Amino acid sequence: MNSARRALTLARFGRKAATSQPRIQTLCRRLQSTYVRPATGVNPAYDEAVKIIDAYAAKKAAETEVAAKELAQAQGSGTATEAQISALKKKWFDLAVEAEINDPEVLWSAKQGKYDLSRPVFLHLREQAWRGRPLEILMQRLLQMFVLPDMLDPRDVGTPSAQLNIALAGSPDSVLEPGSIIDPSEAREQPEIELVKSHEDSRLHTLVMVDLDEPLEMQQTFREQFHWVVANLPFSKSQSKAKPADGLTLLPYVPPHPAKGTPNHRYAFVLFEQGENGSSTMESVEVSRDSVLRSFAAQHDLRLAGISFFRASWNESVDDVYRDVLKQAPPNFGEAPTPRSDIGPDGRKINVYENY
Amino acid sequence: MSGSVRAISTALSTSHRGGLLLRATKATKEVKRASSRTGGSGGSGAPSHEVSGARYEMMKQILYQEEPRQLPPLSTEDVDRHMTIMRAQKIFHMTASATRRAERMAKFESMRSAYEALADLDQRLFDGACQKEANATFPRQMRVPTETPPTKIWDYLTK
């Protein structure tokens, strides 16, 4: 008995220390389709917590109603200024969020990605989810790949207020990560654009698609080229997708055509809010494909709402685009092959040694 | 090695404080000399003393004879309950600190408005109120200062 225990002890002496973290079974959570409230009567601390949360939520709900009445009064009176009304709106919104944000069902739904956009708490949580990581990734990619200093002044852009999602025509449900490299054939049809806003009412926007790396052979450099411009697209916090047919197409869509021998082209999508807080309508104007985005935005009084981009480089499908859409011979850039000095005019190797 | 152990035991056995300190420094010197003789500790974590013997066996048994306790695995419900409890705790502390802050601000505001009213009434009294009393430990309005402290300083059982 003693020797067995001793053997066990010695065996355990060399054993690694066991982890003290609780094993959480998360598989069940992913399979749940509706939220199931935890049972009461198991953990007394939980029962008290539920009471505290409910009391706080009730208090905040009452304050929200008071704020809503104040806002309605201010809007109806006609004497309140814009600033006062927006301050009261913000106060109502913050209270409405505070009232429901501690509800476990709300937090569970948000984590699943199910946002009921009629409730302010979900608008808030959706924006928080975007600002958590996707916005960081977007800004990192924009700056890392120099989309921002090349196309727009980073100081003017600051932090975009809305999320622009690009979904390629072939796969409308999967959103492209900003900066991802795609096959040019996937962008042959115009992609679907989604603008996710959290606060504003319906405003008119202009979508511009720019190729930042169109080669300029004469100057041996690259320049911007507009691929697609659509104006008067309505977006609001409830309507995040707009059909290009609803807007005014100033430049029809030209698919990406990165020429052979050029490096990865960056194709940027920029959604601008039109002048006068999105209420001014853009008339049919002549837009050249050789425009520069900075001057275009300044000329038409456009303010940035959302931005994203993808990259593409040449493959055989691009030559089809040149022939069918652009009606040009597909160009072939790159250095000419260096002439070999060890092969003669007859194609055979030149003898270096005289007596060989 | 054993010489240093003997030195430490002799140091511990003396009762005189000054002597203990003197012998402790002697003991540390002995230990250092012993360790330098053996070439210091081999590697960063190797002990400089032998880990064998009945004492060490007993220590190992006491430490390792039982499996270390494992926390019970938490189900999704338990995790939910935990998160809810943490949120409720946050709300509780938030509201409590907000209440205390409101009380503090109200207290300060009443003091400030009192001083303002006094300044409007009588400048001399106001200046007197603004002056801080030297060597003051408690407000004189609280109790009459006495020569000696009270017999019962603090009521521990009720307060």
Short mmCIF file of C-alpha atoms in Angstrom, two decimals:
data_model
loop_
_atom_site.label_atom_id
_atom_site.label_comp_id
_atom_site.label_asym_id
_atom_site.label_seq_id
_atom_site.Cartn_x
_atom_site.Cartn_y
_atom_site.Cartn_z
CA MET A 1 0.00 0.00 0.00
CA ASN A 2 2.78 2.35 1.03
CA SER A 3 4.91 1.52 -1.98
CA ALA A 4 1.95 2.00 -4.35
CA ARG A 5 1.23 5.41 -2.87
CA ARG A 6 4.91 6.30 -3.06
CA ALA A 7 5.03 5.25 -6.73
CA LEU A 8 1.96 7.36 -7.40
CA THR A 9 3.53 10.34 -5.62
CA LEU A 10 6.76 10.04 -7.56
CA ALA A 11 4.82 9.73 -10.79
CA ARG A 12 2.83 12.83 -9.91
CA PHE A 13 5.92 14.80 -8.97
CA GLY A 14 6.96 14.97 -12.59
CA ARG A 15 3.45 15.74 -13.78
CA LYS A 16 2.56 19.15 -15.21
CA ALA A 17 0.29 21.35 -13.13
CA ALA A 18 -3.34 20.97 -14.20
CA THR A 19 -5.08 24.02 -15.61
CA SER A 20 -7.47 25.68 -13.22
CA GLN A 21 -9.68 27.31 -15.85
CA PRO A 22 -13.26 26.08 -16.11
CA ARG A 23 -14.14 24.07 -19.17
CA ILE A 24 -16.91 25.97 -20.94
CA GLN A 25 -19.08 23.95 -23.28
CA THR A 26 -19.79 26.38 -26.06
CA LEU A 27 -21.09 23.91 -28.63
CA CYS A 28 -24.63 24.15 -27.28
CA ARG A 29 -24.65 27.92 -27.67
CA ARG A 30 -23.99 27.77 -31.40
CA LEU A 31 -26.77 25.24 -31.99
CA GLN A 32 -29.44 27.34 -30.21
CA SER A 33 -31.88 29.00 -32.55
CA THR A 34 -33.75 31.03 -29.92
CA TYR A 35 -32.51 32.38 -26.65
CA VAL A 36 -33.27 30.24 -23.61
CA ARG A 37 -33.29 32.12 -20.32
CA PRO A 38 -31.31 30.40 -17.55
CA ALA A 39 -33.48 28.79 -14.90
CA THR A 40 -34.03 30.67 -11.63
CA GLY A 41 -33.76 28.98 -8.26
CA VAL A 42 -30.33 27.50 -9.06
CA ASN A 43 -28.06 30.42 -8.21
CA PRO A 44 -29.43 32.96 -5.69
CA ALA A 45 -26.93 35.57 -6.90
CA TYR A 46 -28.43 35.23 -10.38
CA ASP A 47 -31.97 35.73 -9.07
CA GLU A 48 -30.92 38.94 -7.32
CA ALA A 49 -29.02 40.06 -10.44
CA VAL A 50 -32.17 39.64 -12.54
CA LYS A 51 -34.10 41.83 -10.08
CA ILE A 52 -31.42 44.55 -10.18
CA ILE A 53 -31.28 44.54 -13.97
CA ASP A 54 -35.07 44.64 -14.33
CA ALA A 55 -35.37 47.51 -11.85
CA TYR A 56 -32.66 49.50 -13.66
CA ALA A 57 -34.23 48.80 -17.06
CA ALA A 58 -37.65 49.94 -15.81
CA LYS A 59 -36.14 53.16 -14.44
CA LYS A 60 -34.36 53.90 -17.70
CA ALA A 61 -37.47 53.07 -19.75
CA ALA A 62 -39.41 55.68 -17.75
CA GLU A 63 -36.65 58.24 -18.36
CA THR A 64 -36.70 57.34 -22.07
CA GLU A 65 -40.44 58.10 -22.29
CA VAL A 66 -39.90 61.48 -20.64
CA ALA A 67 -37.09 62.26 -23.11
CA ALA A 68 -39.29 61.17 -26.04
CA LYS A 69 -42.05 63.55 -24.91
CA GLU A 70 -39.52 66.39 -24.59
CA LEU A 71 -38.21 65.68 -28.09
CA ALA A 72 -41.72 65.58 -29.57
CA GLN A 73 -42.51 68.89 -27.84
CA ALA A 74 -39.34 70.54 -29.16
CA GLN A 75 -39.96 69.29 -32.69
CA GLY A 76 -43.60 70.40 -32.60
CA SER A 77 -42.95 73.84 -31.11
CA GLY A 78 -40.88 75.09 -34.04
CA THR A 79 -38.87 77.47 -31.81
CA ALA A 80 -36.12 75.00 -30.93
CA THR A 81 -32.86 75.18 -32.90
CA GLU A 82 -31.33 72.32 -34.89
CA ALA A 83 -28.65 71.87 -32.24
CA GLN A 84 -31.21 71.61 -29.44
CA ILE A 85 -33.29 69.05 -31.33
CA SER A 86 -30.25 66.93 -32.15
CA ALA A 87 -29.14 67.09 -28.49
CA LEU A 88 -32.58 65.91 -27.37
CA LYS A 89 -32.52 63.14 -29.99
CA LYS A 90 -29.14 61.98 -28.72
CA LYS A 91 -30.38 62.05 -25.13
CA TRP A 92 -33.43 59.94 -26.05
CA PHE A 93 -31.28 57.51 -28.06
CA ASP A 94 -28.73 57.04 -25.26
CA LEU A 95 -31.46 56.42 -22.67
CA ALA A 96 -33.23 53.95 -24.98
CA VAL A 97 -29.95 52.05 -25.45
CA GLU A 98 -29.20 52.08 -21.71
CA ALA A 99 -32.66 50.67 -20.93
CA GLU A 100 -32.18 47.51 -23.00
CA ILE A 101 -28.45 46.94 -23.23
CA ASN A 102 -28.28 44.80 -20.08
CA ASP A 103 -30.95 42.38 -21.32
CA PRO A 104 -29.22 38.99 -21.88
CA GLU A 105 -31.56 38.14 -24.77
CA VAL A 106 -30.59 41.36 -26.59
CA LEU A 107 -26.88 40.67 -26.10
CA TRP A 108 -27.31 37.07 -27.27
CA SER A 109 -29.15 38.15 -30.44
CA ALA A 110 -26.47 40.76 -31.18
CA LYS A 111 -23.75 38.15 -30.80
CA GLN A 112 -25.60 35.93 -33.31
CA GLY A 113 -25.80 38.86 -35.73
CA LYS A 114 -29.60 39.17 -35.50
CA TYR A 115 -30.24 42.92 -35.27
CA ASP A 116 -33.82 44.17 -34.95
CA LEU A 117 -33.16 47.61 -36.39
CA SER A 118 -36.39 49.13 -35.09
CA ARG A 119 -34.84 49.17 -31.58
CA PRO A 120 -32.10 51.74 -30.82
CA VAL A 121 -30.13 49.21 -28.73
CA PHE A 122 -29.47 47.06 -31.80
CA LEU A 123 -28.36 50.05 -33.88
CA HIS A 124 -25.90 50.85 -31.11
CA LEU A 125 -24.66 47.25 -30.77
CA ARG A 126 -24.24 46.88 -34.53
CA GLU A 127 -22.14 50.03 -34.67
CA GLN A 128 -20.09 48.86 -31.68
CA ALA A 129 -19.48 45.54 -33.45
CA TRP A 130 -18.24 47.40 -36.52
CA ARG A 131 -15.97 49.71 -34.56
CA GLY A 132 -14.58 46.78 -32.62
CA ARG A 133 -12.58 45.09 -35.35
CA PRO A 134 -13.85 45.53 -38.95
CA LEU A 135 -13.22 49.30 -38.89
CA GLU A 136 -9.69 48.78 -37.58
CA ILE A 137 -9.02 46.31 -40.39
CA LEU A 138 -10.45 48.70 -42.98
CA MET A 139 -8.35 51.66 -41.83
CA GLN A 140 -5.25 49.50 -41.58
CA ARG A 141 -5.67 48.21 -45.12
CA LEU A 142 -6.48 51.67 -46.53
CA LEU A 143 -3.35 53.19 -45.03
CA GLN A 144 -1.08 50.19 -45.47
CA MET A 145 -1.82 49.97 -49.20
CA PHE A 146 -1.72 53.75 -49.58
CA VAL A 147 -5.28 53.99 -50.87
CA LEU A 148 -5.78 56.99 -48.62
CA PRO A 149 -2.92 59.31 -49.37
CA ASP A 150 -3.17 58.42 -53.09
CA MET A 151 -6.91 58.85 -53.53
CA LEU A 152 -8.09 61.13 -50.72
CA ASP A 153 -6.49 63.12 -47.92
CA PRO A 154 -6.50 60.93 -44.77
CA ARG A 155 -7.18 64.03 -42.68
CA ASP A 156 -10.39 64.66 -44.64
CA VAL A 157 -11.46 61.04 -44.33
CA GLY A 158 -10.75 60.74 -40.59
CA THR A 159 -12.82 57.80 -39.39
CA PRO A 160 -15.63 56.82 -41.78
CA SER A 161 -19.05 57.13 -40.17
CA ALA A 162 -20.69 54.26 -42.06
CA GLN A 163 -19.72 50.77 -43.14
CA LEU A 164 -19.49 50.09 -46.87
CA ASN A 165 -19.87 46.42 -47.79
CA ILE A 166 -18.91 45.09 -51.24
CA ALA A 167 -20.44 41.77 -52.30
CA LEU A 168 -19.40 40.35 -55.67
CA ALA A 169 -22.16 39.52 -58.14
CA GLY A 170 -21.48 35.78 -57.99
CA SER A 171 -21.74 35.52 -54.20
CA PRO A 172 -24.09 38.24 -52.91
CA ASP A 173 -24.15 36.97 -49.31
CA SER A 174 -20.41 37.01 -48.61
CA VAL A 175 -18.93 40.44 -47.92
CA LEU A 176 -15.40 41.11 -49.23
CA GLU A 177 -12.72 41.89 -46.69
CA PRO A 178 -11.17 45.28 -47.56
CA GLY A 179 -7.99 44.87 -49.57
CA SER A 180 -8.60 41.24 -50.49
CA ILE A 181 -7.26 40.03 -53.84
CA ILE A 182 -9.95 38.71 -56.20
CA ASP A 183 -10.07 37.08 -59.60
CA PRO A 184 -11.00 39.81 -62.14
CA SER A 185 -13.61 37.49 -63.70
CA GLU A 186 -15.57 37.60 -60.41
CA ALA A 187 -16.07 41.36 -60.87
CA ARG A 188 -17.24 41.12 -64.46
CA GLU A 189 -20.78 42.06 -63.35
CA GLN A 190 -21.22 45.08 -61.10
CA PRO A 191 -20.96 44.17 -57.40
CA GLU A 192 -23.65 44.84 -54.79
CA ILE A 193 -22.98 47.77 -52.52
CA GLU A 194 -24.38 48.06 -49.00
CA LEU A 195 -24.06 51.06 -46.71
CA VAL A 196 -24.69 50.39 -43.03
CA LYS A 197 -25.54 53.61 -41.16
CA SER A 198 -26.77 53.93 -37.62
CA HIS A 199 -28.14 57.43 -37.13
CA GLU A 200 -29.24 59.26 -40.21
CA ASP A 201 -32.52 59.45 -42.10
CA SER A 202 -32.73 58.78 -45.83
CA ARG A 203 -30.06 60.74 -47.69
CA LEU A 204 -28.81 60.72 -51.29
CA HIS A 205 -25.36 59.34 -52.02
CA THR A 206 -22.96 59.10 -54.96
CA LEU A 207 -20.99 55.91 -55.55
CA VAL A 208 -17.63 56.11 -57.33
CA MET A 209 -15.45 53.13 -58.27
CA VAL A 210 -11.84 54.10 -59.00
CA ASP A 211 -8.88 52.12 -60.31
CA LEU A 212 -5.88 53.68 -58.58
CA ASP A 213 -3.21 51.94 -60.67
CA GLU A 214 -4.11 52.52 -64.34
CA PRO A 215 -0.74 52.60 -66.16
CA LEU A 216 0.28 55.73 -68.04
CA GLU A 217 2.86 54.54 -70.51
CA MET A 218 4.02 57.95 -71.73
CA GLN A 219 4.80 59.27 -68.27
CA GLN A 220 5.94 55.83 -67.01
CA THR A 221 3.66 56.12 -64.00
CA PHE A 222 0.15 55.21 -62.77
CA ARG A 223 -2.96 57.35 -62.43
CA GLU A 224 -6.59 57.15 -61.28
CA GLN A 225 -9.30 56.00 -63.63
CA PHE A 226 -13.02 56.06 -62.92
CA HIS A 227 -14.79 52.79 -63.59
CA TRP A 228 -18.33 53.47 -62.34
CA VAL A 229 -20.23 56.51 -61.07
CA VAL A 230 -23.84 56.36 -59.83
CA ALA A 231 -25.52 59.36 -58.19
CA ASN A 232 -28.74 59.92 -56.19
CA LEU A 233 -28.65 56.59 -54.37
CA PRO A 234 -30.88 56.68 -51.25
CA PHE A 235 -29.51 55.09 -48.08
CA SER A 236 -30.93 55.30 -44.57
CA LYS A 237 -30.54 53.41 -41.32
CA SER A 238 -33.32 51.00 -42.36
CA GLN A 239 -32.43 50.82 -46.06
CA SER A 240 -28.84 49.73 -46.42
CA LYS A 241 -29.01 48.35 -49.99
CA ALA A 242 -29.88 50.43 -53.04
CA LYS A 243 -30.30 49.23 -56.61
CA PRO A 244 -28.08 51.17 -59.05
CA ALA A 245 -31.16 51.39 -61.29
CA ASP A 246 -32.78 53.67 -58.65
CA GLY A 247 -29.98 56.17 -59.01
CA LEU A 248 -28.54 58.17 -61.90
CA THR A 249 -25.70 56.38 -63.70
CA LEU A 250 -23.20 59.03 -64.73
CA LEU A 251 -20.60 56.48 -65.89
CA PRO A 252 -21.66 52.93 -66.79
CA TYR A 253 -19.87 50.08 -65.08
CA VAL A 254 -16.61 48.94 -66.68
CA PRO A 255 -15.23 45.76 -65.13
CA PRO A 256 -11.70 45.73 -63.70
CA HIS A 257 -9.05 45.24 -66.41
CA PRO A 258 -5.61 45.07 -64.82
CA ALA A 259 -3.20 44.93 -67.75
CA LYS A 260 -0.66 42.13 -68.08
CA GLY A 261 2.68 43.08 -66.60
CA THR A 262 1.25 45.66 -64.17
CA PRO A 263 1.26 44.98 -60.43
CA ASN A 264 -1.87 44.43 -58.30
CA HIS A 265 -4.41 47.13 -59.07
CA ARG A 266 -6.41 48.67 -56.23
CA TYR A 267 -10.10 49.18 -57.00
CA ALA A 268 -11.65 51.55 -54.46
CA PHE A 269 -15.36 52.07 -53.84
CA VAL A 270 -16.27 55.38 -52.25
CA LEU A 271 -19.77 56.41 -51.21
CA PHE A 272 -20.18 60.17 -50.83
CA GLU A 273 -23.07 61.98 -49.21
CA GLN A 274 -24.43 64.63 -51.58
CA GLY A 275 -24.61 68.32 -50.70
CA GLU A 276 -27.03 69.99 -48.23
CA ASN A 277 -27.08 67.02 -45.84
CA GLY A 278 -27.88 64.54 -48.56
CA SER A 279 -30.93 66.35 -49.89
CA SER A 280 -29.51 67.90 -53.07
CA THR A 281 -30.03 65.88 -56.26
CA MET A 282 -27.18 65.49 -58.71
CA GLU A 283 -28.02 66.41 -62.31
CA SER A 284 -26.80 64.47 -65.30
CA VAL A 285 -23.26 65.75 -65.84
CA GLU A 286 -20.49 64.64 -68.11
CA VAL A 287 -17.97 62.66 -66.07
CA SER A 288 -14.69 61.76 -67.73
CA ARG A 289 -13.02 58.43 -67.00
CA ASP A 290 -9.80 60.36 -66.51
CA SER A 291 -11.16 62.39 -63.59
CA VAL A 292 -9.36 62.73 -60.28
CA LEU A 293 -11.44 61.89 -57.23
CA ARG A 294 -10.33 64.83 -55.07
CA SER A 295 -11.41 67.40 -57.66
CA PHE A 296 -14.62 65.46 -58.45
CA ALA A 297 -15.63 65.51 -54.77
CA ALA A 298 -14.77 69.18 -54.38
CA GLN A 299 -16.59 70.14 -57.57
CA HIS A 300 -19.88 68.46 -56.60
CA ASP A 301 -19.77 69.22 -52.83
CA LEU A 302 -19.54 65.58 -51.73
CA ARG A 303 -18.65 64.36 -48.22
CA LEU A 304 -17.28 60.91 -47.54
CA ALA A 305 -19.71 58.38 -46.04
CA GLY A 306 -18.13 54.95 -46.63
CA ILE A 307 -15.04 53.50 -48.28
CA SER A 308 -13.69 50.08 -49.17
CA PHE A 309 -11.49 48.45 -51.82
CA PHE A 310 -10.29 45.19 -53.34
CA ARG A 311 -7.31 44.26 -55.47
CA ALA A 312 -6.93 42.30 -58.68
CA SER A 313 -4.22 41.45 -61.16
CA TRP A 314 -4.11 40.10 -64.71
CA ASN A 315 -5.30 36.73 -65.90
CA GLU A 316 -6.70 35.46 -69.23
CA SER A 317 -10.23 36.68 -68.47
CA VAL A 318 -8.97 40.29 -68.50
CA ASP A 319 -8.08 40.03 -72.20
CA ASP A 320 -11.77 39.24 -72.87
CA VAL A 321 -12.71 42.47 -71.08
CA TYR A 322 -10.32 44.45 -73.30
CA ARG A 323 -11.68 42.89 -76.47
CA ASP A 324 -15.42 42.81 -75.65
CA VAL A 325 -15.98 45.83 -73.41
CA LEU A 326 -13.17 48.29 -74.20
CA LYS A 327 -12.78 47.25 -77.86
CA GLN A 328 -8.99 47.43 -77.59
CA ALA A 329 -6.14 45.09 -78.12
CA PRO A 330 -5.09 43.75 -74.73
CA PRO A 331 -1.86 45.51 -73.74
CA ASN A 332 1.17 43.70 -72.44
CA PHE A 333 3.40 45.75 -70.17
CA GLY A 334 6.67 44.70 -68.72
CA GLU A 335 10.33 44.69 -69.57
CA ALA A 336 11.49 43.31 -72.86
CA PRO A 337 13.43 40.06 -72.50
CA THR A 338 17.20 40.71 -72.29
CA PRO A 339 19.04 39.43 -75.36
CA ARG A 340 21.22 36.46 -74.60
CA SER A 341 24.86 37.02 -75.42
CA ASP A 342 25.76 33.34 -75.44
CA ILE A 343 23.48 32.38 -78.40
CA GLY A 344 24.40 33.26 -81.97
CA PRO A 345 22.16 34.17 -84.94
CA ASP A 346 21.74 30.50 -85.89
CA GLY A 347 20.23 29.79 -82.45
CA ARG A 348 23.15 27.65 -81.37
CA LYS A 349 25.47 28.36 -78.52
CA ILE A 350 28.53 30.42 -79.41
CA ASN A 351 31.78 28.55 -78.73
CA VAL A 352 33.80 30.36 -76.11
CA TYR A 353 36.92 28.21 -76.56
CA GLU A 354 38.83 28.40 -79.83
CA ASN A 355 40.00 24.82 -80.08
CA TYR A 356 36.79 23.21 -78.78
CA MET B 1 27.19 22.06 2.56
CA SER B 2 26.53 20.59 6.01
CA GLY B 3 28.88 23.18 7.46
CA SER B 4 26.59 25.98 6.26
CA VAL B 5 23.53 24.18 7.66
CA ARG B 6 25.28 23.88 11.06
CA ALA B 7 26.17 27.57 10.89
CA ILE B 8 22.54 28.52 10.27
CA SER B 9 21.31 26.26 13.11
CA THR B 10 23.82 27.81 15.55
CA ALA B 11 22.68 31.23 14.43
CA LEU B 12 19.05 30.36 15.08
CA SER B 13 19.77 28.83 18.47
CA THR B 14 21.15 32.04 20.01
CA SER B 15 18.64 34.24 21.73
CA HIS B 16 20.61 37.45 21.89
CA ARG B 17 19.42 39.76 19.10
CA GLY B 18 22.74 41.37 18.35
CA GLY B 19 24.45 38.00 18.50
CA LEU B 20 21.83 36.54 16.14
CA LEU B 21 22.47 39.25 13.60
CA LEU B 22 26.21 38.77 13.87
CA ARG B 23 25.96 35.02 13.51
CA ALA B 24 23.38 35.34 10.68
CA THR B 25 25.85 37.36 8.61
CA LYS B 26 28.53 34.76 9.42
CA ALA B 27 26.08 32.04 8.28
CA THR B 28 25.31 33.79 5.00
CA LYS B 29 29.06 34.09 4.37
CA GLU B 30 29.40 30.34 5.06
CA VAL B 31 26.54 29.57 2.65
CA LYS B 32 28.10 31.80 -0.01
CA ARG B 33 31.50 30.16 0.45
CA ALA B 34 29.89 26.71 0.23
CA SER B 35 27.98 27.59 -2.93
CA SER B 36 31.07 29.13 -4.53
CA ARG B 37 33.02 25.96 -3.66
CA THR B 38 30.41 23.87 -5.47
CA GLY B 39 30.44 26.33 -8.37
CA GLY B 40 27.17 28.17 -7.60
CA SER B 41 23.75 26.85 -8.66
CA GLY B 42 23.93 24.77 -11.83
CA GLY B 43 21.62 26.51 -14.31
CA SER B 44 18.95 29.09 -13.55
CA GLY B 45 16.50 27.01 -11.53
CA ALA B 46 18.54 24.10 -10.07
CA PRO B 47 18.51 24.01 -6.25
CA SER B 48 21.85 24.37 -4.53
CA HIS B 49 20.90 21.78 -1.89
CA GLU B 50 20.18 18.02 -2.16
CA VAL B 51 16.49 17.15 -2.73
CA SER B 52 16.61 13.68 -1.26
CA GLY B 53 15.85 12.30 2.15
CA ALA B 54 12.87 11.45 4.32
CA ARG B 55 11.92 15.12 4.89
CA TYR B 56 11.62 15.78 1.20
CA GLU B 57 9.68 12.57 0.63
CA MET B 58 7.18 13.64 3.29
CA MET B 59 6.84 17.09 1.73
CA LYS B 60 6.22 15.59 -1.72
CA GLN B 61 3.61 13.22 -0.30
CA ILE B 62 1.75 16.02 1.47
CA LEU B 63 1.74 18.21 -1.64
CA TYR B 64 0.98 15.67 -4.31
CA GLN B 65 -0.89 12.75 -2.69
CA GLU B 66 -4.27 14.21 -3.69
CA GLU B 67 -5.39 15.34 -7.14
CA PRO B 68 -5.63 19.14 -7.28
CA ARG B 69 -9.22 20.33 -7.13
CA GLN B 70 -10.84 21.09 -10.48
CA LEU B 71 -13.45 23.78 -10.86
CA PRO B 72 -16.73 22.25 -12.03
CA PRO B 73 -17.32 22.69 -15.78
CA LEU B 74 -19.74 25.53 -16.55
CA SER B 75 -22.66 24.91 -18.88
CA THR B 76 -23.90 27.65 -21.24
CA GLU B 77 -26.63 28.43 -18.72
CA ASP B 78 -24.03 28.88 -15.99
CA VAL B 79 -21.98 31.17 -18.19
CA ASP B 80 -25.12 33.20 -18.94
CA ARG B 81 -25.87 33.46 -15.24
CA HIS B 82 -22.29 34.54 -14.57
CA MET B 83 -22.41 37.28 -17.22
CA THR B 84 -25.77 38.50 -15.90
CA ILE B 85 -24.42 38.63 -12.36
CA MET B 86 -21.37 40.62 -13.50
CA ARG B 87 -23.59 43.11 -15.35
CA ALA B 88 -25.88 43.49 -12.33
CA GLN B 89 -22.86 44.08 -10.11
CA LYS B 90 -21.62 46.77 -12.49
CA ILE B 91 -25.05 48.45 -12.44
CA PHE B 92 -25.16 48.28 -8.64
CA HIS B 93 -21.75 49.88 -8.19
CA MET B 94 -22.47 52.48 -10.88
CA THR B 95 -25.73 53.61 -9.27
CA ALA B 96 -24.22 53.56 -5.76
CA SER B 97 -21.29 55.72 -6.80
CA ALA B 98 -23.61 58.04 -8.75
CA THR B 99 -25.77 58.47 -5.61
CA ARG B 100 -22.72 59.20 -3.44
CA ARG B 101 -21.40 61.66 -6.00
CA ALA B 102 -24.78 63.44 -6.13
CA GLU B 103 -24.77 63.71 -2.32
CA ARG B 104 -21.24 65.11 -2.35
CA MET B 105 -22.10 67.65 -5.04
CA ALA B 106 -25.26 68.72 -3.19
CA LYS B 107 -23.27 69.10 0.04
CA PHE B 108 -20.63 71.18 -1.69
CA GLU B 109 -23.26 73.30 -3.44
CA SER B 110 -25.02 74.06 -0.15
CA MET B 111 -21.69 75.02 1.46
CA ARG B 112 -20.80 77.20 -1.50
CA SER B 113 -24.16 79.01 -1.54
CA ALA B 114 -23.92 79.49 2.24
CA TYR B 115 -20.51 81.15 1.85
CA GLU B 116 -21.88 83.28 -0.99
CA ALA B 117 -24.82 84.43 1.16
CA LEU B 118 -22.43 85.24 4.04
CA ALA B 119 -20.18 87.24 1.72
CA ASP B 120 -23.20 89.30 0.65
CA LEU B 121 -24.23 89.91 4.25
CA ASP B 122 -21.01 90.63 6.13
CA GLN B 123 -17.45 90.70 4.71
CA ARG B 124 -15.78 90.48 8.17
CA LEU B 125 -17.69 87.31 9.11
CA PHE B 126 -17.00 85.88 5.67
CA ASP B 127 -13.24 86.43 6.05
CA GLY B 128 -13.40 84.82 9.46
CA ALA B 129 -15.25 81.80 8.04
CA CYS B 130 -12.67 81.43 5.26
CA GLN B 131 -9.76 81.39 7.72
CA LYS B 132 -8.56 77.92 8.64
CA GLU B 133 -8.01 77.26 12.35
CA ALA B 134 -4.46 76.31 13.25
CA ASN B 135 -3.88 72.98 15.09
CA ALA B 136 -7.50 71.93 14.53
CA THR B 137 -8.16 68.18 14.50
CA PHE B 138 -11.99 68.09 14.68
CA PRO B 139 -14.69 70.79 14.31
CA ARG B 140 -15.25 72.60 17.59
CA GLN B 141 -18.99 72.39 16.96
CA MET B 142 -18.79 68.56 17.15
CA ARG B 143 -17.83 68.34 20.85
CA VAL B 144 -16.15 70.45 23.55
CA PRO B 145 -12.34 69.97 23.50
CA THR B 146 -11.09 68.19 26.64
CA GLU B 147 -7.71 67.78 28.34
CA THR B 148 -7.70 63.97 28.06
CA PRO B 149 -9.40 61.61 25.58
CA PRO B 150 -12.65 59.82 26.57
CA THR B 151 -12.56 56.49 28.40
CA LYS B 152 -14.45 54.73 25.58
CA ILE B 153 -12.81 55.82 22.29
CA TRP B 154 -14.89 53.77 19.79
CA ASP B 155 -17.85 51.43 20.05
CA TYR B 156 -16.60 48.48 18.01
CA LEU B 157 -19.57 46.17 18.53
CA THR B 158 -22.28 48.44 17.16
CA LYS B 159 -20.38 50.68 14.74
#
